[in-house]
Short mmCIF file of C-alpha atoms and ligand atoms in Angstrom, two decimals:
data_model
loop_
_atom_site.label_atom_id
_atom_site.label_comp_id
_atom_site.label_asym_id
_atom_site.label_seq_id
_atom_site.Cartn_x
_atom_site.Cartn_y
_atom_site.Cartn_z
CA MET A 1 70.21 16.12 -38.40
CA THR A 2 70.57 18.06 -41.67
CA ASP A 3 68.40 20.54 -42.42
CA PRO A 4 65.91 20.06 -45.46
CA LEU A 5 66.61 23.46 -46.46
CA THR A 6 70.39 22.87 -46.04
CA GLY A 7 70.51 19.10 -47.21
CA ASP A 8 73.50 19.04 -49.61
CA LEU A 9 77.40 18.81 -48.20
CA PHE A 10 77.01 22.16 -47.74
CA SER A 11 75.43 25.24 -49.03
CA ALA A 12 75.06 28.86 -48.70
CA ALA A 13 71.01 29.87 -48.79
CA SER A 14 69.80 32.82 -48.70
CA HIS A 15 66.89 33.89 -46.31
CA GLN A 16 64.71 35.18 -49.23
CA GLU A 17 65.35 32.31 -51.23
CA GLU A 18 63.36 30.61 -47.86
CA GLY A 19 60.29 32.14 -48.40
CA GLY A 20 59.71 30.24 -51.91
CA ARG A 21 60.47 26.59 -50.34
CA ARG A 22 58.89 26.84 -47.12
CA ARG A 23 55.42 25.68 -48.21
CA HIS A 24 56.23 22.65 -48.76
CA MET A 25 58.65 21.95 -45.68
CA PRO A 26 57.91 19.81 -42.43
CA LEU A 27 56.25 21.44 -40.02
CA ALA A 28 59.48 21.30 -37.34
CA VAL A 29 61.09 23.56 -40.67
CA ARG A 30 58.67 25.74 -41.24
CA MET A 31 58.07 26.61 -37.49
CA ARG A 32 61.56 26.80 -37.04
CA PRO A 33 62.54 30.07 -35.43
CA ARG A 34 63.42 33.36 -37.17
CA HIS A 35 64.55 35.68 -33.98
CA LEU A 36 65.88 35.22 -30.66
CA ASP A 37 62.47 35.74 -29.14
CA GLU A 38 61.07 32.92 -30.61
CA ILE A 39 63.39 30.06 -28.74
CA VAL A 40 61.23 28.73 -26.17
CA GLY A 41 63.80 27.69 -23.60
CA GLN A 42 67.66 28.05 -23.08
CA GLN A 43 66.78 31.31 -21.20
CA HIS A 44 70.32 30.70 -19.24
CA LEU A 45 71.91 30.96 -22.31
CA LEU A 46 69.80 34.10 -23.66
CA GLU A 47 69.58 36.79 -21.48
CA GLN A 48 70.18 40.17 -21.89
CA GLY A 49 74.57 41.32 -22.57
CA SER A 50 74.71 37.58 -22.89
CA PRO A 51 77.51 36.43 -25.45
CA LEU A 52 75.44 34.11 -27.50
CA ARG A 53 72.57 37.37 -28.07
CA VAL A 54 75.61 39.74 -28.67
CA LEU A 55 76.70 37.28 -31.41
CA ALA A 56 73.60 36.86 -32.55
CA GLU A 57 72.69 40.24 -32.32
CA GLY A 58 75.60 41.47 -34.74
CA SER A 59 78.25 42.34 -32.87
CA ARG A 60 81.57 40.26 -32.75
CA GLY A 61 81.86 40.30 -29.01
CA PRO A 62 85.16 39.84 -27.35
CA ALA A 63 87.71 38.23 -29.96
CA GLY A 64 88.06 34.71 -30.04
CA ALA A 65 85.02 34.44 -28.25
CA SER A 66 83.44 34.29 -31.29
CA SER A 67 83.29 30.81 -32.36
CA VAL A 68 80.84 28.79 -30.70
CA ILE A 69 79.92 25.38 -29.60
CA LEU A 70 76.77 24.20 -29.03
CA TYR A 71 76.21 21.20 -27.34
CA GLY A 72 73.13 19.80 -26.28
CA PRO A 73 70.34 16.90 -26.55
CA PRO A 74 68.61 16.83 -30.14
CA GLY A 75 66.18 19.27 -31.07
CA THR A 76 66.45 21.91 -28.94
CA GLY A 77 67.96 24.44 -30.68
CA LYS A 78 71.11 24.10 -31.91
CA THR A 79 70.81 24.53 -35.70
CA THR A 80 67.98 26.85 -35.09
CA LEU A 81 70.79 29.19 -33.23
CA ALA A 82 72.59 28.70 -35.74
CA HIS A 83 70.40 30.68 -38.35
CA VAL A 84 69.00 33.08 -36.43
CA ILE A 85 73.16 34.01 -35.84
CA ALA A 86 73.40 33.85 -39.56
CA ARG A 87 70.77 36.58 -39.59
CA GLY A 88 72.36 39.37 -38.74
CA GLU A 89 73.08 42.04 -41.02
CA SER A 90 76.06 40.79 -43.94
CA ARG A 91 76.17 37.54 -42.53
CA THR A 92 76.31 34.62 -44.90
CA PHE A 93 75.00 31.00 -43.77
CA VAL A 94 76.95 28.18 -44.63
CA GLU A 95 76.78 24.51 -43.26
CA LEU A 96 78.84 21.72 -43.31
CA SER A 97 77.83 18.27 -42.31
CA ALA A 98 80.42 16.24 -40.27
CA ILE A 99 79.00 13.47 -41.81
CA ARG A 100 79.71 14.05 -45.29
CA ALA A 101 82.49 16.61 -45.23
CA GLY A 102 86.10 16.44 -45.01
CA VAL A 103 89.12 18.44 -44.92
CA LYS A 104 89.16 19.58 -48.30
CA ASP A 105 85.31 21.58 -47.79
CA VAL A 106 86.93 22.68 -45.23
CA ARG A 107 89.05 24.32 -46.72
CA ARG A 108 86.59 25.58 -49.66
CA VAL A 109 84.41 27.44 -47.21
CA MET A 110 87.62 29.18 -45.52
CA ASP A 111 88.59 30.38 -48.81
CA GLN A 112 84.90 31.81 -49.45
CA ALA A 113 85.01 33.37 -46.32
CA LEU A 114 87.83 34.88 -46.36
CA GLU A 115 86.98 36.13 -50.14
CA ASP A 116 83.69 37.78 -48.80
CA ARG A 117 84.64 39.16 -46.17
CA ASP A 118 87.81 41.20 -48.40
CA LEU A 119 85.69 41.79 -51.74
CA ARG A 120 82.18 41.72 -50.22
CA GLY A 121 82.46 42.59 -46.36
CA ARG A 122 80.30 39.66 -45.54
CA THR A 123 81.11 37.75 -42.95
CA THR A 124 80.47 33.89 -43.03
CA VAL A 125 79.02 31.62 -40.43
CA LEU A 126 79.87 28.30 -40.72
CA PHE A 127 77.69 25.67 -39.13
CA LEU A 128 78.94 22.89 -38.38
CA ASP A 129 76.82 19.81 -37.32
CA GLU A 130 77.78 16.81 -35.54
CA ILE A 131 81.41 18.08 -34.94
CA HIS A 132 82.14 14.80 -32.61
CA ARG A 133 81.80 13.09 -35.86
CA PHE A 134 84.88 15.01 -37.59
CA ASN A 135 89.13 13.03 -36.60
CA LYS A 136 91.30 15.20 -35.47
CA ALA A 137 92.40 15.86 -38.60
CA GLN A 138 89.23 17.89 -40.11
CA GLN A 139 88.94 19.51 -36.71
CA ASP A 140 92.57 21.25 -36.85
CA ALA A 141 91.23 22.26 -39.86
CA LEU A 142 89.15 24.49 -38.93
CA LEU A 143 91.87 26.23 -36.52
CA PRO A 144 92.81 29.03 -38.66
CA GLY A 145 89.69 29.90 -40.25
CA VAL A 146 88.27 30.78 -36.29
CA GLU A 147 91.47 31.92 -34.84
CA ASN A 148 92.16 34.69 -37.23
CA GLY A 149 88.01 35.61 -37.55
CA TRP A 150 87.78 34.19 -41.06
CA VAL A 151 84.55 32.35 -40.17
CA ILE A 152 82.11 32.27 -37.33
CA LEU A 153 82.02 28.73 -35.93
CA VAL A 154 78.86 27.70 -34.91
CA ALA A 155 79.60 23.64 -34.21
CA ALA A 156 76.53 21.42 -32.92
CA THR A 157 77.30 18.56 -30.85
CA THR A 158 75.47 15.95 -29.06
CA GLU A 159 78.33 14.32 -27.50
CA ASN A 160 80.34 15.34 -25.26
CA PRO A 161 82.77 17.99 -26.64
CA SER A 162 85.35 17.80 -23.70
CA PHE A 163 85.76 14.15 -25.44
CA SER A 164 85.07 14.95 -28.77
CA VAL A 165 86.17 18.19 -29.61
CA VAL A 166 90.29 18.66 -30.18
CA SER A 167 91.61 21.28 -27.02
CA PRO A 168 92.96 24.04 -29.47
CA LEU A 169 89.23 24.58 -30.90
CA LEU A 170 88.10 24.10 -27.57
CA SER A 171 89.61 26.98 -25.97
CA ARG A 172 89.24 29.18 -28.64
CA SER A 173 85.74 29.28 -29.17
CA LEU A 174 82.94 29.49 -26.38
CA LEU A 175 81.08 26.50 -24.95
CA LEU A 176 77.71 26.72 -24.45
CA THR A 177 75.35 24.25 -23.09
CA LEU A 178 71.17 23.09 -24.24
CA ARG A 179 68.78 21.84 -22.08
CA PRO A 180 66.26 19.18 -22.68
CA LEU A 181 63.08 21.35 -23.38
CA THR A 182 60.57 21.62 -20.62
CA ASP A 183 56.88 20.61 -21.41
CA GLU A 184 56.06 23.92 -20.68
CA ASP A 185 57.97 24.78 -23.48
CA LEU A 186 56.80 22.47 -25.92
CA SER A 187 53.47 23.09 -25.47
CA GLY A 188 53.60 26.64 -26.19
CA LEU A 189 55.65 25.36 -29.34
CA ILE A 190 52.31 23.25 -30.15
CA ASP A 191 50.38 26.00 -29.70
CA ARG A 192 52.01 28.64 -32.19
CA ALA A 193 52.30 25.63 -34.43
CA LEU A 194 48.82 24.97 -34.49
CA ALA A 195 47.72 28.55 -34.95
CA GLU A 196 50.69 30.13 -37.13
CA GLU A 197 49.99 30.88 -40.75
CA ARG A 198 53.29 29.35 -41.32
CA GLY A 199 52.14 26.57 -38.95
CA LEU A 200 48.62 24.41 -39.16
CA ASP A 201 47.15 27.61 -39.97
CA GLY A 202 44.29 26.90 -36.92
CA ALA A 203 43.13 23.92 -39.32
CA PHE A 204 43.51 21.48 -36.43
CA THR A 205 42.57 21.75 -32.34
CA LEU A 206 44.81 19.38 -30.21
CA ASP A 207 42.36 17.92 -27.31
CA PRO A 208 44.31 17.40 -24.16
CA GLU A 209 45.00 14.15 -23.95
CA ALA A 210 46.65 13.72 -27.87
CA ARG A 211 48.60 16.71 -26.20
CA GLY A 212 49.57 14.73 -23.12
CA HIS A 213 50.71 12.01 -25.21
CA ILE A 214 52.73 13.57 -27.65
CA LEU A 215 54.33 15.64 -25.13
CA ARG A 216 55.16 12.65 -22.86
CA MET A 217 56.81 11.00 -25.68
CA ALA A 218 59.18 14.10 -27.07
CA GLY A 219 61.81 13.58 -24.49
CA GLY A 220 62.34 17.28 -24.53
CA ASP A 221 62.67 17.60 -28.30
CA ALA A 222 61.21 20.55 -29.99
CA ARG A 223 61.32 18.90 -33.68
CA ARG A 224 59.76 15.24 -32.20
CA VAL A 225 56.83 17.28 -31.18
CA LEU A 226 56.37 18.98 -34.21
CA THR A 227 57.11 16.06 -36.71
CA THR A 228 54.59 14.23 -34.02
CA LEU A 229 52.09 16.65 -34.20
CA GLU A 230 52.45 17.63 -38.52
CA ALA A 231 51.51 13.19 -38.65
CA ALA A 232 48.46 13.19 -36.16
CA ALA A 233 47.31 16.10 -37.88
CA ALA A 234 47.91 14.55 -40.99
CA VAL A 235 46.09 11.21 -39.66
CA ALA A 236 43.33 12.63 -38.13
CA ALA A 237 42.38 15.29 -41.42
CA GLY A 238 42.29 11.01 -43.29
CA ARG A 239 40.29 10.06 -40.79
CA ALA A 240 37.35 12.81 -40.85
CA GLU A 241 37.77 12.85 -45.02
CA GLN A 242 36.90 9.22 -44.60
CA HIS A 243 34.17 10.05 -42.54
CA ALA A 244 32.91 13.45 -44.57
CA PRO A 245 29.43 12.38 -46.99
CA ALA A 246 29.95 11.79 -49.98
CA GLY A 247 29.97 14.46 -52.95
CA THR A 248 32.10 16.68 -50.63
CA ASP A 249 35.24 18.18 -52.44
CA ASP A 250 37.29 21.55 -52.12
CA ALA A 251 35.17 23.75 -54.18
CA CYS A 252 32.45 23.06 -51.60
CA SER A 253 31.92 26.06 -49.44
CA ASP A 254 31.38 25.41 -45.59
CA GLU A 255 27.39 26.07 -46.00
CA ASP A 256 27.49 23.73 -47.99
CA SER A 257 29.42 20.75 -46.36
CA PRO A 258 27.45 18.81 -44.56
CA GLU A 259 27.59 17.73 -40.51
CA ALA A 260 29.93 14.83 -40.54
CA ASP A 261 28.49 11.52 -38.90
CA PRO A 262 26.92 12.81 -35.83
CA GLY A 263 27.32 9.57 -34.28
CA ASP A 264 31.15 9.33 -34.47
CA SER A 265 32.08 11.28 -31.53
CA ASP A 266 36.43 11.55 -33.11
CA SER A 267 34.83 13.73 -36.05
CA SER A 268 34.63 17.16 -34.08
CA GLU A 269 34.26 19.39 -37.26
CA THR A 270 32.65 22.44 -36.66
CA ASP A 271 31.30 25.41 -38.61
CA SER A 272 34.48 27.68 -39.46
CA PRO A 273 35.55 29.77 -42.72
CA GLU A 274 37.15 28.01 -45.30
CA ARG A 275 40.97 27.09 -45.59
CA ASP A 276 43.27 25.61 -47.17
CA SER A 277 46.29 24.50 -45.54
CA PRO A 278 48.63 23.06 -48.13
CA GLU A 279 51.59 22.78 -45.42
CA ALA A 280 49.21 20.67 -43.09
CA GLY A 281 51.79 17.88 -44.22
CA GLY A 282 49.59 16.63 -46.58
CA ALA A 283 46.23 17.27 -45.14
CA THR A 284 44.21 19.58 -46.42
CA PRO A 285 40.86 19.69 -44.69
CA GLY A 286 39.64 23.53 -45.82
CA HIS A 287 36.28 21.63 -46.32
CA LEU A 288 36.21 19.86 -42.88
CA GLY A 289 36.32 22.96 -41.02
CA THR A 290 38.46 22.58 -37.71
CA ILE A 291 39.48 19.12 -37.02
CA THR A 292 40.24 17.97 -33.27
CA ILE A 293 43.49 15.65 -33.29
CA THR A 294 42.97 12.98 -31.12
CA SER A 295 45.00 10.45 -28.80
CA GLU A 296 44.39 7.75 -31.38
CA ASP A 297 45.56 10.16 -33.80
CA ALA A 298 48.62 11.14 -32.14
CA GLU A 299 49.56 7.14 -31.44
CA GLN A 300 48.61 6.16 -35.12
CA ALA A 301 50.78 8.86 -36.22
CA MET A 302 53.73 7.83 -33.75
CA ASP A 303 54.43 4.53 -35.26
CA HIS A 304 54.39 6.19 -38.77
CA ALA A 305 56.56 9.28 -37.17
CA VAL A 306 59.46 6.59 -36.20
CA GLN A 307 59.65 4.95 -39.31
CA ARG A 308 62.99 6.56 -39.91
CA TYR A 309 65.94 5.67 -38.06
CA ASP A 310 66.56 8.18 -35.56
CA ARG A 311 70.20 8.35 -34.11
CA ASP A 312 69.11 9.07 -30.43
CA GLY A 313 65.82 7.75 -30.36
CA ASP A 314 63.77 4.25 -30.44
CA GLN A 315 64.36 3.35 -33.87
CA HIS A 316 68.47 3.78 -32.61
CA TYR A 317 67.85 1.50 -30.05
CA ASP A 318 65.98 -1.32 -31.68
CA ILE A 319 68.77 -1.12 -34.46
CA VAL A 320 71.45 -1.73 -32.71
CA SER A 321 69.50 -4.34 -30.75
CA ALA A 322 68.78 -6.42 -34.11
CA PHE A 323 72.57 -5.98 -34.97
CA ILE A 324 73.78 -7.37 -32.08
CA LYS A 325 71.45 -10.45 -32.21
CA SER A 326 72.67 -10.70 -36.21
CA LEU A 327 75.87 -11.22 -35.04
CA ARG A 328 74.88 -13.07 -31.65
CA GLY A 329 72.43 -15.23 -34.19
CA SER A 330 75.40 -15.64 -36.82
CA ASP A 331 73.39 -14.42 -39.56
CA PRO A 332 76.28 -12.13 -41.02
CA ASP A 333 73.21 -10.78 -44.15
CA ALA A 334 71.02 -9.49 -41.58
CA ALA A 335 73.84 -8.22 -39.69
CA LEU A 336 74.83 -6.34 -42.41
CA HIS A 337 72.02 -4.76 -43.36
CA TYR A 338 71.78 -3.10 -39.99
CA LEU A 339 74.68 -2.47 -40.66
CA ALA A 340 74.07 -0.35 -43.01
CA ARG A 341 70.99 1.28 -41.99
CA MET A 342 73.40 2.77 -38.95
CA VAL A 343 75.61 3.62 -41.94
CA VAL A 344 73.47 5.47 -43.98
CA ALA A 345 71.65 7.24 -41.18
CA GLY A 346 74.84 8.68 -40.09
CA GLU A 347 76.09 6.93 -36.94
CA ASP A 348 79.26 7.54 -35.30
CA PRO A 349 81.42 4.97 -36.61
CA ARG A 350 83.27 5.30 -33.26
CA PHE A 351 79.87 3.92 -31.56
CA ILE A 352 79.54 0.96 -34.40
CA ALA A 353 82.54 -0.32 -33.41
CA ARG A 354 82.86 0.15 -29.67
CA ARG A 355 79.74 -2.13 -30.16
CA LEU A 356 81.23 -5.30 -32.10
CA VAL A 357 84.31 -5.04 -30.28
CA ILE A 358 82.16 -5.98 -27.38
CA ALA A 359 80.30 -8.69 -29.21
CA ALA A 360 83.41 -10.36 -30.42
CA GLY A 361 84.74 -10.61 -26.67
CA GLU A 362 80.76 -11.47 -25.51
CA GLU A 363 79.83 -13.83 -28.44
CA VAL A 364 82.44 -14.99 -30.45
CA GLY A 365 85.10 -15.34 -27.39
CA MET A 366 87.12 -18.18 -27.07
CA ALA A 367 85.60 -19.90 -30.15
CA ASP A 368 87.64 -17.86 -32.08
CA PRO A 369 89.86 -15.46 -30.17
CA SER A 370 90.80 -13.70 -33.61
CA ALA A 371 87.54 -12.08 -34.13
CA LEU A 372 88.23 -9.74 -31.28
CA GLN A 373 91.80 -8.43 -32.85
CA THR A 374 89.81 -7.88 -35.73
CA ALA A 375 87.36 -6.01 -34.47
CA VAL A 376 89.78 -4.13 -32.09
CA ALA A 377 91.82 -3.74 -35.42
CA ALA A 378 89.08 -2.31 -36.76
CA ALA A 379 87.69 0.36 -33.49
CA GLN A 380 90.99 2.08 -34.15
CA ALA A 381 91.39 1.68 -37.79
CA VAL A 382 88.24 3.54 -37.55
CA GLN A 383 89.62 6.14 -34.94
CA LEU A 384 92.42 6.48 -37.55
CA ILE A 385 90.47 6.66 -41.11
CA GLY A 386 86.53 8.37 -40.67
CA MET A 387 84.35 7.76 -42.85
CA PRO A 388 83.20 6.66 -45.76
CA GLU A 389 86.20 4.17 -45.52
CA ALA A 390 85.82 3.10 -42.08
CA ARG A 391 82.46 1.39 -43.65
CA ILE A 392 85.00 -1.16 -45.08
CA LEU A 393 86.89 -2.33 -41.58
CA LEU A 394 83.07 -2.16 -39.75
CA ALA A 395 81.93 -4.72 -42.59
CA GLU A 396 85.09 -6.70 -41.91
CA ALA A 397 84.50 -6.91 -38.12
CA THR A 398 80.65 -7.87 -38.97
CA VAL A 399 81.79 -9.98 -41.37
CA HIS A 400 83.99 -12.38 -38.82
CA ILE A 401 81.94 -11.83 -35.60
CA ALA A 402 78.76 -13.53 -37.76
CA THR A 403 80.46 -16.32 -38.97
CA ALA A 404 82.16 -17.50 -36.67
CA PRO A 405 81.79 -20.01 -33.67
CA LYS A 406 80.54 -19.06 -30.75
CA SER A 407 80.90 -18.88 -27.51
CA ASN A 408 80.26 -17.01 -24.17
CA ALA A 409 81.93 -19.87 -21.96
CA SER A 410 84.64 -17.30 -20.81
CA TYR A 411 82.10 -14.38 -19.79
CA ARG A 412 79.56 -16.76 -17.89
CA ALA A 413 82.51 -18.06 -16.40
CA LEU A 414 83.42 -14.50 -14.70
CA ASP A 415 79.56 -13.96 -14.00
CA ALA A 416 79.20 -16.98 -12.16
CA ALA A 417 82.13 -16.17 -9.88
CA ILE A 418 81.41 -12.35 -9.26
CA ALA A 419 77.97 -13.81 -8.20
CA ASP A 420 79.63 -16.68 -5.61
CA VAL A 421 81.92 -13.48 -4.61
CA ARG A 422 79.09 -11.38 -3.78
CA ALA A 423 77.66 -13.83 -1.88
CA GLY A 424 80.63 -14.33 0.49
CA LYS A 425 82.07 -17.47 -1.43
CA GLY A 426 86.45 -17.50 -1.56
CA GLY A 427 87.91 -17.54 2.29
CA PRO A 428 91.48 -17.08 2.83
CA VAL A 429 94.42 -17.43 -0.25
CA PRO A 430 95.90 -20.36 0.35
CA LEU A 431 99.20 -19.88 2.03
CA HIS A 432 101.75 -21.57 -0.42
CA LEU A 433 100.32 -18.66 -2.81
CA ARG A 434 100.48 -15.84 -0.68
CA ASP A 435 102.92 -13.25 -1.15
CA ALA A 436 106.20 -13.67 -0.02
CA HIS A 437 108.60 -11.11 -1.19
CA TYR A 438 108.43 -8.87 2.43
CA ALA A 439 110.70 -9.67 4.94
CA GLY A 440 108.54 -11.66 7.53
CA ALA A 441 106.70 -13.85 5.72
CA HIS A 442 108.55 -16.86 5.62
CA ARG A 443 108.14 -16.70 9.33
CA LEU A 444 103.63 -16.26 8.85
CA GLY A 445 104.06 -19.62 6.22
CA HIS A 446 103.91 -17.36 2.81
CA GLY A 447 105.05 -19.28 0.07
CA ARG A 448 106.30 -22.50 1.60
CA SER A 449 105.80 -25.40 -0.43
CA TYR A 450 104.80 -23.68 -3.68
CA VAL A 451 105.44 -25.54 -6.17
CA TYR A 452 106.99 -23.43 -9.37
CA ALA A 453 104.87 -24.58 -12.70
CA HIS A 454 108.01 -24.19 -14.90
CA ASP A 455 110.02 -26.78 -12.98
CA GLU A 456 107.24 -29.92 -13.06
CA PRO A 457 106.22 -32.00 -16.47
CA HIS A 458 104.68 -29.75 -18.73
CA HIS A 459 105.07 -26.92 -16.43
CA VAL A 460 102.26 -28.07 -14.71
CA ALA A 461 102.09 -28.44 -11.65
CA ALA A 462 99.99 -30.50 -9.05
CA GLN A 463 98.67 -28.15 -6.23
CA GLN A 464 95.85 -26.39 -5.29
CA TYR A 465 95.06 -23.06 -6.52
CA PRO A 466 91.52 -21.50 -5.19
CA PRO A 467 90.72 -20.60 -2.14
CA ASP A 468 89.12 -24.58 0.52
CA ASP A 469 85.81 -23.62 -0.49
CA LEU A 470 86.05 -23.15 -4.16
CA VAL A 471 87.95 -26.05 -4.39
CA GLY A 472 86.90 -28.24 -7.55
CA VAL A 473 84.65 -25.79 -8.80
CA ASP A 474 84.27 -25.09 -12.11
CA TYR A 475 83.29 -21.86 -13.25
CA TYR A 476 84.73 -21.95 -17.08
CA ARG A 477 82.68 -24.43 -18.91
CA PRO A 478 83.92 -23.85 -22.46
CA THR A 479 81.65 -24.97 -25.32
CA GLY A 480 83.69 -27.34 -27.03
CA ASN A 481 82.26 -24.38 -30.43
CA GLY A 482 85.34 -23.82 -32.80
CA GLN A 483 88.75 -23.25 -31.44
CA GLU A 484 87.60 -23.99 -28.06
CA ARG A 485 87.38 -27.36 -29.03
CA ALA A 486 91.01 -27.53 -28.26
CA VAL A 487 90.56 -25.44 -25.05
CA ALA A 488 88.26 -27.79 -23.83
CA GLU A 489 90.25 -30.45 -24.24
CA ARG A 490 93.78 -29.57 -23.19
CA LEU A 491 91.54 -28.06 -19.95
CA ASP A 492 90.25 -31.93 -18.87
CA ARG A 493 94.41 -32.67 -18.73
CA LEU A 494 95.38 -29.17 -17.32
CA ARG A 495 92.61 -30.36 -14.27
CA ALA A 496 93.26 -33.25 -13.72
CA ILE A 497 96.95 -32.32 -12.73
CA THR A 498 96.21 -29.34 -11.00
CA ARG A 499 94.04 -31.17 -9.06
CA ARG A 500 95.39 -34.54 -8.61
N1 ATP B 1 64.29 25.83 -28.30
C1 ATP B 1 63.38 25.92 -29.60
N2 ATP B 1 62.18 26.43 -29.59
C2 ATP B 1 61.47 26.60 -30.81
N3 ATP B 1 61.94 25.40 -31.32
C3 ATP B 1 62.89 24.81 -31.70
C4 ATP B 1 63.79 25.15 -31.04
N4 ATP B 1 64.16 23.66 -30.31
C5 ATP B 1 63.86 23.32 -31.60
N5 ATP B 1 62.93 23.69 -32.20
C6 ATP B 1 62.22 23.36 -33.20
O1 ATP B 1 62.42 22.32 -33.61
C7 ATP B 1 63.18 22.15 -35.21
C8 ATP B 1 64.84 21.52 -34.56
O2 ATP B 1 65.71 21.97 -34.49
P1 ATP B 1 67.09 22.14 -34.58
O3 ATP B 1 67.24 21.66 -35.61
O4 ATP B 1 67.60 23.10 -33.86
O5 ATP B 1 67.32 21.19 -33.05
P2 ATP B 1 69.02 20.61 -32.86
O6 ATP B 1 69.74 21.17 -31.27
O7 ATP B 1 70.02 21.16 -33.92
O8 ATP B 1 68.86 18.81 -32.85
P3 ATP B 1 69.93 18.02 -33.96
O9 ATP B 1 70.74 17.84 -32.69
O10 ATP B 1 68.69 16.78 -33.57
O11 ATP B 1 70.46 18.49 -34.93
C9 ATP B 1 63.59 23.36 -35.61
O12 ATP B 1 63.41 23.50 -36.71
C10 ATP B 1 62.57 24.24 -34.43
O13 ATP B 1 61.15 24.14 -35.39
#
């Protein structure tokens, strides 16, 4: 995930600059831990003397162990740890996003890092988010810098690095696995966000039901917790504002502020010192006292919070599902729309390509077998090329599949055959089809009376192929769509001979 602090292709933000910009940032960014002791959970990585602590506390540690790969689910602290490591003395933080950066950018960072080291005595901490999206050539470009210690590479990934990171880089880095945060960890984080000045600054309280709701939906993801909390606070503030009697404005002191509508149990406004919390995601409830966030507020907020496509959340599955259904439904425009949403969100092109390969087989099948060739070729080309050009191949495969005639007959046929096998159907293999290549097979009758199809007219033999109990069963029922029409006609003639 790109940090709004460092949202450009890459940036070297000094930590002093952060303060001024913080006010307008999302709660999750404002609450980003600045020191190891503010990080919740991940205790297995943070014990005294652990490599991560040694690295964060400024010592480079044993040679070759100074670069780390952080592997773990979203919102568990990977980017945060990179920032904390970069806070060490004489360190410069540089971020590259594997979605947008290329070999040239890596080289540029390395050159600058060398210069900073030699001329200014500074160590560059290079944070590379989503390293699994770098192809082999891009990952290889990191090697000299890592090997020679020009940078401390902190690479983050949500995918198993054994499959997505090249082995020379794996072997030169320390692999650290982050765990999903527990409800206890996240609850502590909520309390901090409610109370701290850089957070919601005491302007809100959270009712226990709302807290439970937010935690349940979080799936161990701190970003999701804080984003939802902030959105829920904005909903609660809006509600309180609506219920505040007319004439109330920011200039009113608390003594001037009339009580909220006493009939409205949702409005839990209390007498509290005036506050102005511009950081509360647009909620500026200074004149409204402390506002309680209810579970309705949290629910309403969640609807808003998932509006944006979240690569690892529910939206992800909704978009992928709509993409597949548009392909199946022969609507290329809708399919391209959902493809665009995935591309814009930075979805891994290999993930999209795998879905296209499956769709080519599952939705188009024998109605146009060349769709599978297009999809497989696109998947291979995506591996070779990477983004942004990979989108061209994804678009071609999408349009081919969406506009192709459709058939699911072959895989439905297999599923029916599997169901029969599971139900115990399919007796002994007919004797004439059995393996006749070993000594004694003939004595057992194996291969006897077998007809070699190529010796027959049209190279088709009239003989029994299925086991006795499946004779005459039609698993494959061609649709007659596209090229499958010709298959269907030929199949009629084939069955007429083989089943004679
Ligand atoms: N372990 C943690 N302790 C305290 N706060 C955390 C922790 N993990 C995440 N957060 C909060 O969530 C926000 C997002 O976390 P961070 O960017 O570190 O996640 P990430 O693991 O890099 O996620 P992604 O894989 O989506 O990029 C942080 O700004 C911080 O507010």
